[in-house]
Short mmCIF file of C-alpha atoms in Angstrom, two decimals:
data_model
loop_
_atom_site.label_atom_id
_atom_site.label_comp_id
_atom_site.label_asym_id
_atom_site.label_seq_id
_atom_site.Cartn_x
_atom_site.Cartn_y
_atom_site.Cartn_z
CA MET A 1 131.55 112.63 84.03
CA ASN A 2 131.00 115.49 81.37
CA ARG A 3 127.30 115.69 80.95
CA SER A 4 124.75 118.16 80.86
CA ILE A 5 123.93 119.47 84.74
CA ILE A 6 120.89 120.91 85.81
CA SER A 7 121.09 122.80 89.14
CA LEU A 8 118.42 122.96 91.54
CA GLU A 9 118.67 125.95 93.52
CA LEU A 10 115.98 124.97 96.30
CA ASN A 11 116.47 127.88 98.40
CA GLU A 12 116.76 127.45 102.06
CA LEU A 13 114.98 123.87 102.18
CA CYS A 14 115.80 122.34 105.65
CA PRO A 15 117.93 119.27 105.86
CA PRO A 16 116.01 118.03 109.03
CA LEU A 17 112.75 118.70 107.55
CA LEU A 18 113.82 116.57 104.76
CA ASP A 19 114.93 113.63 106.36
CA LEU A 20 111.67 113.78 108.70
CA TRP A 21 109.29 113.86 106.01
CA MET A 22 111.22 111.68 103.52
CA GLY A 23 111.24 109.22 106.59
CA GLU A 24 107.25 109.52 106.72
CA GLY A 25 107.03 108.61 102.93
CA LEU A 26 105.85 111.97 102.10
CA LEU A 27 108.64 112.89 100.37
CA PRO A 28 109.32 109.80 97.45
CA ASN A 29 110.76 111.65 94.86
CA PHE A 30 113.57 113.43 97.22
CA SER A 31 113.99 109.96 98.80
CA ARG A 32 114.74 108.99 95.19
CA LEU A 33 117.15 111.59 94.46
CA HIS A 34 119.05 111.14 97.59
CA ALA A 35 119.69 107.39 97.11
CA GLN A 36 121.18 107.87 93.95
CA SER A 37 123.26 111.50 95.54
CA GLN A 38 126.40 112.20 97.06
CA VAL A 39 124.96 114.00 100.14
CA PHE A 40 126.97 116.74 101.47
CA THR A 41 125.77 119.37 104.15
CA THR A 42 127.27 122.83 103.68
CA TYR A 43 128.24 126.12 105.93
CA PRO A 44 128.39 129.09 104.16
CA ASP A 45 131.42 131.30 103.71
CA THR A 46 130.85 133.82 106.69
CA GLU A 47 129.63 133.75 110.39
CA LYS A 48 128.28 137.02 110.68
CA ALA A 49 124.74 136.94 111.33
CA ASP A 50 123.81 140.19 108.56
CA GLU A 51 125.81 138.16 106.21
CA LEU A 52 123.83 135.31 106.37
CA GLU A 53 121.39 135.99 103.98
CA PRO A 54 120.61 134.12 100.54
CA TRP A 55 121.30 136.90 98.12
CA ILE A 56 124.56 136.74 99.88
CA GLN A 57 125.42 133.42 99.91
CA TRP A 58 123.75 132.39 96.78
CA TYR A 59 126.16 135.22 95.09
CA SER A 60 129.49 133.54 96.34
CA ILE A 61 127.86 130.09 95.20
CA HIS A 62 127.98 131.41 92.07
CA THR A 63 131.26 132.90 91.81
CA GLY A 64 132.95 130.81 94.00
CA LEU A 65 134.37 133.78 95.78
CA PRO A 66 133.57 134.71 99.88
CA PHE A 67 131.94 137.58 100.71
CA ALA A 68 134.82 139.50 101.96
CA ASP A 69 136.61 139.43 97.95
CA HIS A 70 132.90 140.47 96.20
CA ASP A 71 131.62 142.26 98.78
CA VAL A 72 127.61 141.98 97.38
CA PHE A 73 125.54 142.85 100.19
CA HIS A 74 122.14 143.75 99.13
CA LEU A 75 119.72 141.89 96.69
CA THR A 76 120.24 143.87 93.49
CA ASP A 77 124.17 144.48 93.89
CA GLY A 78 124.91 141.22 92.14
CA ARG A 79 122.92 141.98 88.82
CA ASP A 80 125.82 144.99 88.67
CA ALA A 81 129.03 143.43 90.21
CA LYS A 82 131.72 142.48 87.85
CA ASP A 83 132.74 139.38 89.29
CA VAL A 84 132.76 136.30 86.71
CA ASP A 85 130.00 134.27 87.62
CA ILE A 86 129.79 130.51 86.69
CA TRP A 87 127.49 131.44 84.08
CA GLN A 88 129.74 133.64 82.20
CA PHE A 89 132.78 131.23 83.07
CA LEU A 90 131.04 128.50 80.94
CA LEU A 91 129.78 130.71 78.07
CA ALA A 92 133.69 131.07 77.96
CA GLN A 93 134.87 128.01 77.56
CA GLY A 94 131.90 127.46 74.84
CA LYS A 95 129.79 125.80 77.03
CA SER A 96 125.78 126.58 76.42
CA VAL A 97 123.87 127.93 79.79
CA MET A 98 120.59 128.66 81.26
CA ASN A 99 120.34 130.64 84.24
CA PHE A 100 116.71 130.67 85.13
CA SER A 101 116.23 133.29 87.95
CA SER A 102 118.77 132.47 90.44
CA MET A 103 119.23 135.12 92.53
CA ASN A 104 121.38 138.07 92.84
CA ALA A 105 122.98 137.06 89.33
CA ALA A 106 124.32 139.37 86.60
CA PRO A 107 122.41 139.72 83.21
CA PHE A 108 123.84 137.87 80.08
CA ALA A 109 122.66 137.56 76.30
CA ALA A 110 124.83 134.88 73.93
CA PRO A 111 123.02 132.98 71.22
CA GLY A 112 121.97 129.46 72.13
CA SER A 113 122.07 130.17 76.16
CA LEU A 114 119.38 131.75 78.17
CA TYR A 115 118.94 134.84 81.09
CA LEU A 116 116.22 135.22 83.36
CA ALA A 117 116.25 137.48 86.38
CA ASP A 118 115.25 136.54 89.93
CA PRO A 119 111.97 138.22 90.58
CA TRP A 120 113.82 140.71 92.80
CA CYS A 121 116.60 141.72 89.99
CA HIS A 122 114.42 141.50 86.94
CA ASP A 123 115.28 144.77 85.06
CA GLY A 124 114.17 144.11 81.55
CA ARG A 125 117.37 142.50 80.24
CA SER A 126 116.08 138.86 79.99
CA TYR A 127 117.42 136.99 76.95
CA PRO A 128 115.91 135.98 74.48
CA PRO A 129 114.12 138.99 75.33
CA GLU A 130 110.55 137.15 74.90
CA LEU A 131 111.39 136.14 77.91
CA ASN A 132 110.64 139.74 79.53
CA ARG A 133 106.55 138.77 79.12
CA PHE A 134 106.78 135.99 81.72
CA ALA A 135 109.41 138.09 83.82
CA ASP A 136 107.16 140.82 84.18
CA PHE A 137 104.31 138.83 85.43
CA VAL A 138 106.32 136.89 87.82
CA ALA A 139 108.33 140.15 89.11
CA HIS A 140 104.67 141.63 89.84
CA ASN A 141 103.42 138.83 91.77
CA VAL A 142 106.29 138.09 93.59
CA ARG A 143 107.19 141.54 94.90
CA GLU A 144 103.54 142.68 94.86
CA HIS A 145 101.53 139.50 96.07
CA SER A 146 100.87 141.16 99.77
CA ASN A 147 99.34 144.44 98.12
CA GLN A 148 95.75 144.25 97.59
CA ASP A 149 96.35 148.24 95.93
CA GLY A 150 99.25 146.95 93.44
CA GLN A 151 97.38 144.27 91.32
CA LEU A 152 97.10 143.59 87.39
CA ASP A 153 94.83 144.46 85.15
CA VAL A 154 93.18 141.76 83.06
CA SER A 155 95.13 142.45 79.94
CA SER A 156 98.31 141.45 82.16
CA TYR A 157 97.02 138.07 82.56
CA ALA A 158 95.65 137.57 79.47
CA ALA A 159 99.22 138.13 78.22
CA PHE A 160 100.67 136.04 80.29
CA ILE A 161 98.10 133.01 79.69
CA GLY A 162 98.94 133.70 76.00
CA PHE A 163 102.44 133.50 76.81
CA MET A 164 102.15 130.15 79.08
CA ILE A 165 100.21 128.64 76.14
CA THR A 166 103.35 128.85 73.74
CA HIS A 167 106.09 128.19 76.60
CA GLY A 168 105.41 124.92 77.47
CA TRP A 169 102.27 124.98 79.98
CA SER A 170 101.62 121.42 80.63
CA PRO A 171 98.13 119.85 81.31
CA ASP A 172 99.29 119.16 85.29
CA THR A 173 99.64 122.39 86.04
CA ILE A 174 96.65 124.33 84.22
CA MET A 175 94.91 121.12 86.06
CA ARG A 176 96.70 122.08 89.47
CA THR A 177 96.12 126.10 88.75
CA LEU A 178 92.45 125.38 88.35
CA SER A 179 92.19 123.87 91.48
CA GLN A 180 94.28 125.93 93.25
CA LEU A 181 91.67 128.63 92.37
CA VAL A 182 88.97 126.57 93.10
CA ALA A 183 89.81 125.58 96.83
CA GLU A 184 90.87 129.17 97.05
CA LYS A 185 87.07 130.37 96.68
CA SER A 186 86.07 128.00 99.78
CA ASP A 187 89.25 128.18 101.68
CA PRO A 188 90.94 131.84 101.67
CA ALA A 189 93.55 130.35 103.50
CA ARG A 190 94.83 128.00 101.07
CA ASN A 191 96.34 130.98 99.16
CA ALA A 192 99.32 130.24 101.05
CA GLN A 193 100.17 126.94 98.67
CA ARG A 194 99.75 129.84 95.01
CA VAL A 195 103.30 129.90 95.47
CA ALA A 196 103.53 125.96 94.46
CA ILE A 197 101.73 126.93 90.80
CA LEU A 198 104.02 129.47 90.63
CA ASP A 199 106.95 126.62 91.05
CA ALA A 200 105.07 124.51 88.92
CA MET A 201 104.89 127.31 85.76
CA GLN A 202 108.16 128.06 86.30
CA TYR A 203 109.39 124.57 85.86
CA ASP A 204 107.02 124.43 82.33
CA VAL A 205 108.75 127.53 80.91
CA PHE A 206 112.10 126.39 82.13
CA ALA A 207 111.64 122.61 80.26
CA HIS A 208 110.44 124.00 77.25
CA TYR A 209 113.73 126.28 76.76
CA SER A 210 115.88 123.08 77.80
CA ARG A 211 114.37 121.20 75.54
CA LYS A 212 114.92 123.46 72.57
CA LEU A 213 118.22 124.69 73.63
CA ALA A 214 119.98 121.35 75.03
CA PRO A 215 122.19 123.91 77.49
CA ASP A 216 125.65 122.29 78.61
CA PHE A 217 124.68 123.85 82.39
CA ALA A 218 121.23 125.41 83.40
CA SER A 219 120.35 126.48 86.96
CA PHE A 220 116.89 126.35 88.25
CA PHE A 221 115.82 128.53 91.20
CA VAL A 222 112.52 128.94 93.52
CA ASN A 223 111.91 130.62 96.79
CA SER A 224 108.40 129.32 97.76
CA VAL A 225 109.39 127.17 100.58
CA ALA A 226 112.01 129.47 102.29
CA HIS A 227 109.00 132.01 101.97
CA LEU A 228 106.58 129.04 103.81
CA GLN A 229 109.06 128.86 106.36
CA HIS A 230 109.45 132.39 107.43
CA SER A 231 106.16 133.04 107.76
CA TYR A 232 104.61 129.56 109.11
CA TRP A 233 107.07 127.90 111.25
CA ARG A 234 105.27 129.32 114.21
CA HIS A 235 102.43 127.29 113.05
CA MET A 236 104.38 123.95 112.31
CA ASP A 237 105.98 124.42 115.55
CA PRO A 238 104.09 126.24 118.16
CA ASP A 239 105.24 124.80 121.19
CA THR A 240 108.83 126.58 120.22
CA PHE A 241 107.73 129.98 120.36
CA THR A 242 106.37 132.26 123.34
CA VAL A 243 103.60 133.96 121.07
CA ARG A 244 101.30 131.03 119.90
CA PRO A 245 98.89 131.18 116.89
CA ALA A 246 95.30 130.92 118.14
CA PRO A 247 93.75 127.54 117.58
CA ALA A 248 92.39 128.78 114.09
CA GLU A 249 95.15 129.72 112.62
CA LEU A 250 96.64 126.50 113.57
CA ASP A 251 93.92 124.88 111.80
CA LYS A 252 94.34 126.98 108.59
CA TYR A 253 98.62 127.31 108.11
CA GLY A 254 99.75 124.31 110.82
CA SER A 255 100.42 122.20 107.54
CA ALA A 256 101.28 124.90 105.02
CA ILE A 257 105.29 124.19 105.63
CA ARG A 258 104.65 120.08 105.15
CA GLU A 259 102.63 120.66 102.24
CA GLY A 260 105.37 123.16 100.79
CA TYR A 261 107.52 120.10 100.43
CA ILE A 262 105.12 117.97 99.12
CA ALA A 263 104.74 120.16 96.01
CA MET A 264 108.10 120.56 96.15
CA ASP A 265 108.73 116.79 96.05
CA HIS A 266 106.29 116.82 93.29
CA LEU A 267 108.51 119.47 91.04
CA ILE A 268 111.16 116.91 91.89
CA GLY A 269 109.81 114.12 90.21
CA ARG A 270 109.62 116.30 86.85
CA PHE A 271 112.94 117.15 87.32
CA LEU A 272 113.96 113.68 87.64
CA ARG A 273 112.00 112.95 84.35
CA LEU A 274 113.50 115.11 82.58
CA ALA A 275 116.84 114.70 83.53
CA GLU A 276 116.86 111.21 82.47
CA LYS A 277 115.30 112.03 79.10
CA GLN A 278 118.67 114.53 78.54
CA ASP A 279 121.38 112.26 80.58
CA ALA A 280 121.79 115.15 82.44
CA LEU A 281 123.25 115.23 86.03
CA ILE A 282 121.47 116.94 88.94
CA ILE A 283 122.66 118.85 91.84
CA PHE A 284 120.04 119.79 94.24
CA GLN A 285 121.78 122.56 96.61
CA THR A 286 119.96 125.18 99.42
CA ALA A 287 122.98 127.74 100.22
CA LEU A 288 120.92 127.95 103.56
CA SER A 289 118.31 126.44 105.92
CA GLN A 290 116.02 127.79 108.65
CA GLN A 291 115.02 127.51 112.39
CA PRO A 292 112.53 128.63 114.78
CA PHE A 293 112.90 132.70 115.05
CA LEU A 294 112.82 133.91 118.49
CA ARG A 295 114.73 137.32 118.84
CA TYR A 296 111.34 139.39 119.33
CA GLU A 297 109.21 137.18 120.80
CA ASP A 298 109.04 139.22 124.33
CA GLN A 299 108.01 142.51 122.12
CA GLY A 300 105.05 140.46 120.17
CA SER A 301 107.09 138.69 117.91
CA GLN A 302 107.91 140.72 114.73
CA HIS A 303 105.60 142.18 112.50
CA PHE A 304 106.77 143.90 109.00
CA TYR A 305 105.11 146.54 107.25
CA ARG A 306 105.30 147.79 103.38
CA LEU A 307 104.26 150.83 101.44
CA ARG A 308 101.16 150.91 99.50
CA ASP A 309 102.79 153.39 96.97
CA LEU A 310 106.46 153.52 96.88
CA GLN A 311 106.13 156.02 93.82
CA ALA A 312 103.16 158.12 96.08
CA LEU A 313 105.66 158.35 98.84
CA LEU A 314 108.56 159.45 96.60
CA ASP A 315 106.41 162.09 95.01
CA GLY A 316 105.08 163.23 98.31
CA CYS A 317 108.82 163.63 99.53
CA GLY A 318 110.14 165.77 96.55
CA LEU A 319 112.20 162.86 95.56
CA SER A 320 113.17 161.85 91.78
CA PRO A 321 115.45 159.10 91.82
CA SER A 322 117.01 157.63 88.48
CA HIS A 323 115.62 153.91 89.59
CA ALA A 324 113.21 152.49 92.19
CA GLU A 325 112.55 149.05 92.91
CA PRO A 326 110.83 146.81 95.45
CA THR A 327 113.69 144.10 96.89
CA MET A 328 112.51 141.84 100.02
CA THR A 329 109.56 141.68 101.70
CA HIS A 330 109.63 145.61 103.39
CA GLN A 331 113.12 147.21 102.00
CA TYR A 332 113.16 148.82 98.62
CA MET A 333 116.50 150.41 96.50
CA LEU A 334 116.62 153.85 95.13
CA HIS A 335 119.17 155.17 93.04
CA PHE A 336 120.07 158.84 92.07
CA ALA A 337 122.17 160.71 89.90
CA ASP A 338 124.51 161.34 92.89
CA ARG A 339 125.76 161.62 96.25
CA ALA A 340 124.13 165.17 97.08
CA GLU A 341 120.36 163.85 96.14
CA ARG A 342 121.09 160.40 97.96
CA ASP A 343 121.81 162.34 101.12
CA THR A 344 118.84 164.48 100.35
CA ALA A 345 116.64 161.38 100.29
CA ARG A 346 117.96 160.31 103.24
CA ALA A 347 117.47 163.34 105.38
CA ARG A 348 113.60 163.54 104.01
CA LEU A 349 112.70 159.72 104.92
CA GLU A 350 114.33 160.03 108.22
CA GLY A 351 111.72 162.97 109.00
CA TRP A 352 109.02 160.20 109.25
CA GLU A 353 108.21 159.21 112.92
CA THR A 354 105.57 157.76 114.98
CA GLU A 355 103.92 160.44 117.82
CA ALA A 356 106.14 158.38 120.24
CA GLY A 357 109.03 159.48 118.39
CA ASP A 358 110.48 156.27 116.71
CA GLN A 359 111.85 156.93 113.17
CA VAL A 360 109.60 154.93 110.53
CA PHE A 361 112.49 154.20 107.94
CA GLY A 362 115.54 152.56 108.54
CA PHE A 363 118.87 152.31 106.07
CA SER A 364 121.19 150.26 105.13
CA LYS A 365 124.64 150.70 106.78
CA HIS A 366 126.54 148.85 103.78
CA ASP A 367 125.25 150.76 100.37
CA ARG A 368 127.94 149.23 97.55
CA GLU A 369 127.06 152.25 95.39
CA GLU A 370 127.53 155.81 96.97
CA ASN A 371 124.64 156.90 95.09
CA ALA A 372 122.08 154.19 96.00
CA LEU A 373 120.17 154.21 99.22
CA TYR A 374 118.44 150.49 100.81
CA PHE A 375 115.30 151.43 103.28
CA GLY A 376 112.54 150.19 104.63
CA CYS A 377 110.12 150.32 107.30
CA GLN A 378 111.91 149.59 110.87
CA LEU A 379 109.16 149.57 113.12
CA ARG A 380 108.52 145.82 114.43
CA THR A 381 105.90 145.70 116.59
CA VAL A 382 101.99 146.20 115.99
CA MET A 383 100.97 149.06 114.77
CA ASP A 384 97.08 150.67 114.79
CA ASP A 385 96.10 151.75 111.40
CA ASP A 386 94.56 154.79 112.98
CA ALA A 387 98.22 155.73 114.46
CA ILE A 388 99.73 159.13 113.04
CA ILE A 389 103.17 158.95 111.85
CA HIS A 390 104.65 162.71 111.20
CA ASP A 391 106.72 163.71 108.31
CA ARG A 392 108.80 166.43 110.10
CA SER A 393 110.19 167.60 106.80
CA THR A 394 107.31 169.30 105.73
CA GLY A 395 104.94 169.52 109.13
CA ARG A 396 102.29 167.20 107.95
CA SER A 397 100.53 164.16 109.75
CA HIS A 398 98.99 161.08 108.08
CA LYS A 399 97.27 158.04 108.92
CA PHE A 400 99.64 155.07 109.34
CA SER A 401 97.65 152.56 107.20
CA ASP A 402 97.04 155.55 104.49
CA TRP A 403 101.29 154.67 103.99
CA LEU A 404 101.89 151.70 105.20
CA TYR A 405 100.00 147.92 105.56
CA ALA A 406 101.29 145.09 107.87
CA MET A 407 102.26 142.33 106.01
CA GLU A 408 99.93 138.90 106.76
CA ALA A 409 102.37 136.92 108.45
CA THR A 410 105.19 137.57 111.13
CA LYS A 411 108.40 136.56 110.70
CA SER A 412 109.20 133.18 112.40
CA GLY A 413 111.83 131.04 110.31
CA CYS A 414 115.59 132.73 110.66
CA HIS A 415 118.54 131.71 108.75
CA HIS A 416 120.76 128.70 109.38
CA PRO A 417 123.91 128.23 108.00
CA ASP A 418 123.78 124.38 107.33
CA GLY A 419 122.72 124.12 103.56
CA CYS A 420 121.75 120.51 101.04
CA LEU A 421 123.76 119.83 98.57
CA TRP A 422 122.97 116.54 97.06
CA ILE A 423 125.04 115.47 93.44
CA ALA A 424 123.49 113.09 91.75
CA THR A 425 126.48 110.50 90.46
CA GLY A 426 124.49 107.36 90.58
CA ASP A 427 125.77 106.46 93.65
CA HIS A 428 124.91 106.95 96.90
CA ALA A 429 126.64 108.35 99.76
CA VAL A 430 126.20 110.47 102.80
CA HIS A 431 129.86 112.34 103.81
CA ASP A 432 129.34 113.42 107.47
CA ASP A 433 131.75 116.13 107.56
CA LYS A 434 130.36 119.88 106.41
CA VAL A 435 132.03 121.43 103.25
CA SER A 436 132.05 125.16 102.01
CA ILE A 437 129.48 126.34 99.69
CA LEU A 438 132.85 127.55 98.17
CA ASP A 439 133.66 124.13 97.31
CA ILE A 440 130.25 124.42 94.08
CA TRP A 441 132.25 126.45 92.05
CA PRO A 442 135.54 123.83 91.27
CA THR A 443 133.08 120.76 91.44
CA ILE A 444 130.84 122.10 88.83
CA VAL A 445 133.95 123.47 86.60
CA GLU A 446 135.51 120.05 87.06
CA LEU A 447 132.27 117.95 85.91
CA SER A 448 131.63 120.51 83.05
CA GLY A 449 134.77 119.06 81.72
CA VAL A 450 136.85 122.65 81.58
CA GLN A 451 139.18 123.96 83.93
CA ASP A 452 139.57 126.95 85.92
CA ARG A 453 143.44 127.84 85.66
CA SER A 454 142.71 131.19 88.18
CA SER A 455 144.10 130.95 91.64
CA GLU A 456 141.98 133.42 92.89
CA ARG A 457 138.71 131.17 94.10
CA PRO A 458 139.72 129.20 97.49
CA GLY A 459 137.40 126.17 97.24
CA LYS A 460 138.50 122.78 96.47
CA SER A 461 136.58 120.24 93.94
CA LEU A 462 134.08 117.44 95.73
CA ILE A 463 134.66 115.11 92.95
CA PRO A 464 137.90 113.20 94.78
CA ARG A 465 135.07 112.95 98.14
CA PHE A 466 133.12 111.30 95.78
CA ILE A 467 132.42 106.96 97.06
CA LEU A 468 131.25 104.99 94.21
CA GLU A 469 129.62 102.23 94.14
CA GLU A 470 132.62 100.47 91.62
CA SER A 471 135.04 101.37 93.56
CA ARG A 472 133.70 99.96 96.68
CA ARG A 473 133.25 97.07 94.84
CA ALA A 474 136.74 96.83 93.58
CA ALA A 475 137.85 97.47 96.84
#
């Protein structure tokens, strides 16, 4: 079964929602893929709630190692970790590979292959280097999409369009982009579906390089549906929540998640056609899924606040990290020259408080590097724009909204351990028992026609579990 492989990493799509909308006929391409696949449900490599994060579980999938062994806890940790991942392993076996934005993965550069970081880990090390023009634009828009003070200028858009025109921008995506922009003019709530346009652009560039390089193994990661679920589960299923959206909000966003799945189904159709042309085997996986998030309902739900300008905060606190970058939602990673500078930075940021004495910024208890500081706004309740916050280190007071702004949607979806794993062998079977995400590594290795002679990875190939039509007929 040594065919080229396309690994579709569609973050946190939910098995029950796929079943529901496939059953209603809304997802015909998912139904086609399901009908030709060995269908498994996966469970993660940890039971601890704070380790049930996609940037941890995807790293476990990509390395075949459990968290207890790899210790990659934060988004961006994987970029600098030293574990051999699936792309590095296959490269060493003489295979050509593409990593198209897989989450929390380390960079590589090899002739005939491709590496594009996920938007939160992008640091200019794409390969081939021309991809950095695309990566810069995508990373900025993903990280700063909610920040009206952080928009790109016209020249940046022009450079991006120039790249897309020469790297596979399809008439289908162009028309969908124009339709999206027109729809947003008449109905600003349609902005929620802009994430699907980014997915379509990602596909166009992926397909351009896939046709050019013909890789033996290629991964493709997108996060749009996960984002919609985190933001709008409350609107999809208001009766589950204590804090229910107003009728006008339900009208705007009640269908946002369903429309996200329908847009993803369109993408699946394009991948099915690409795989048929390239005689490639599709592996569809989600690592995790989601469920209603109810922890803060008694406090009016969980709100997120993000810095308007990270550099301005650092300058105001007299901090000079060697590297600073936003990661997920309200969080940031700072790197310093030594532990003393890091500790000084933490002490300065710990001095920011509300008038009620609540600390504004919180910090990770699990920093992989001793010179790194992972922090973010830890306030969860509704904050008035005119509220006053104090910097105890300097004695200065500030208006809350001068430094931080509220993300538009409250958190209403959280992670669930079940994940999808569909392997499109051409034969359909639904396996009732759940399998470990650590079984994905040896399965991909065996499907690639190579052997992993090491004994450090605990997973077992799922290929012996495949139920094939020929075998059933022979029996």
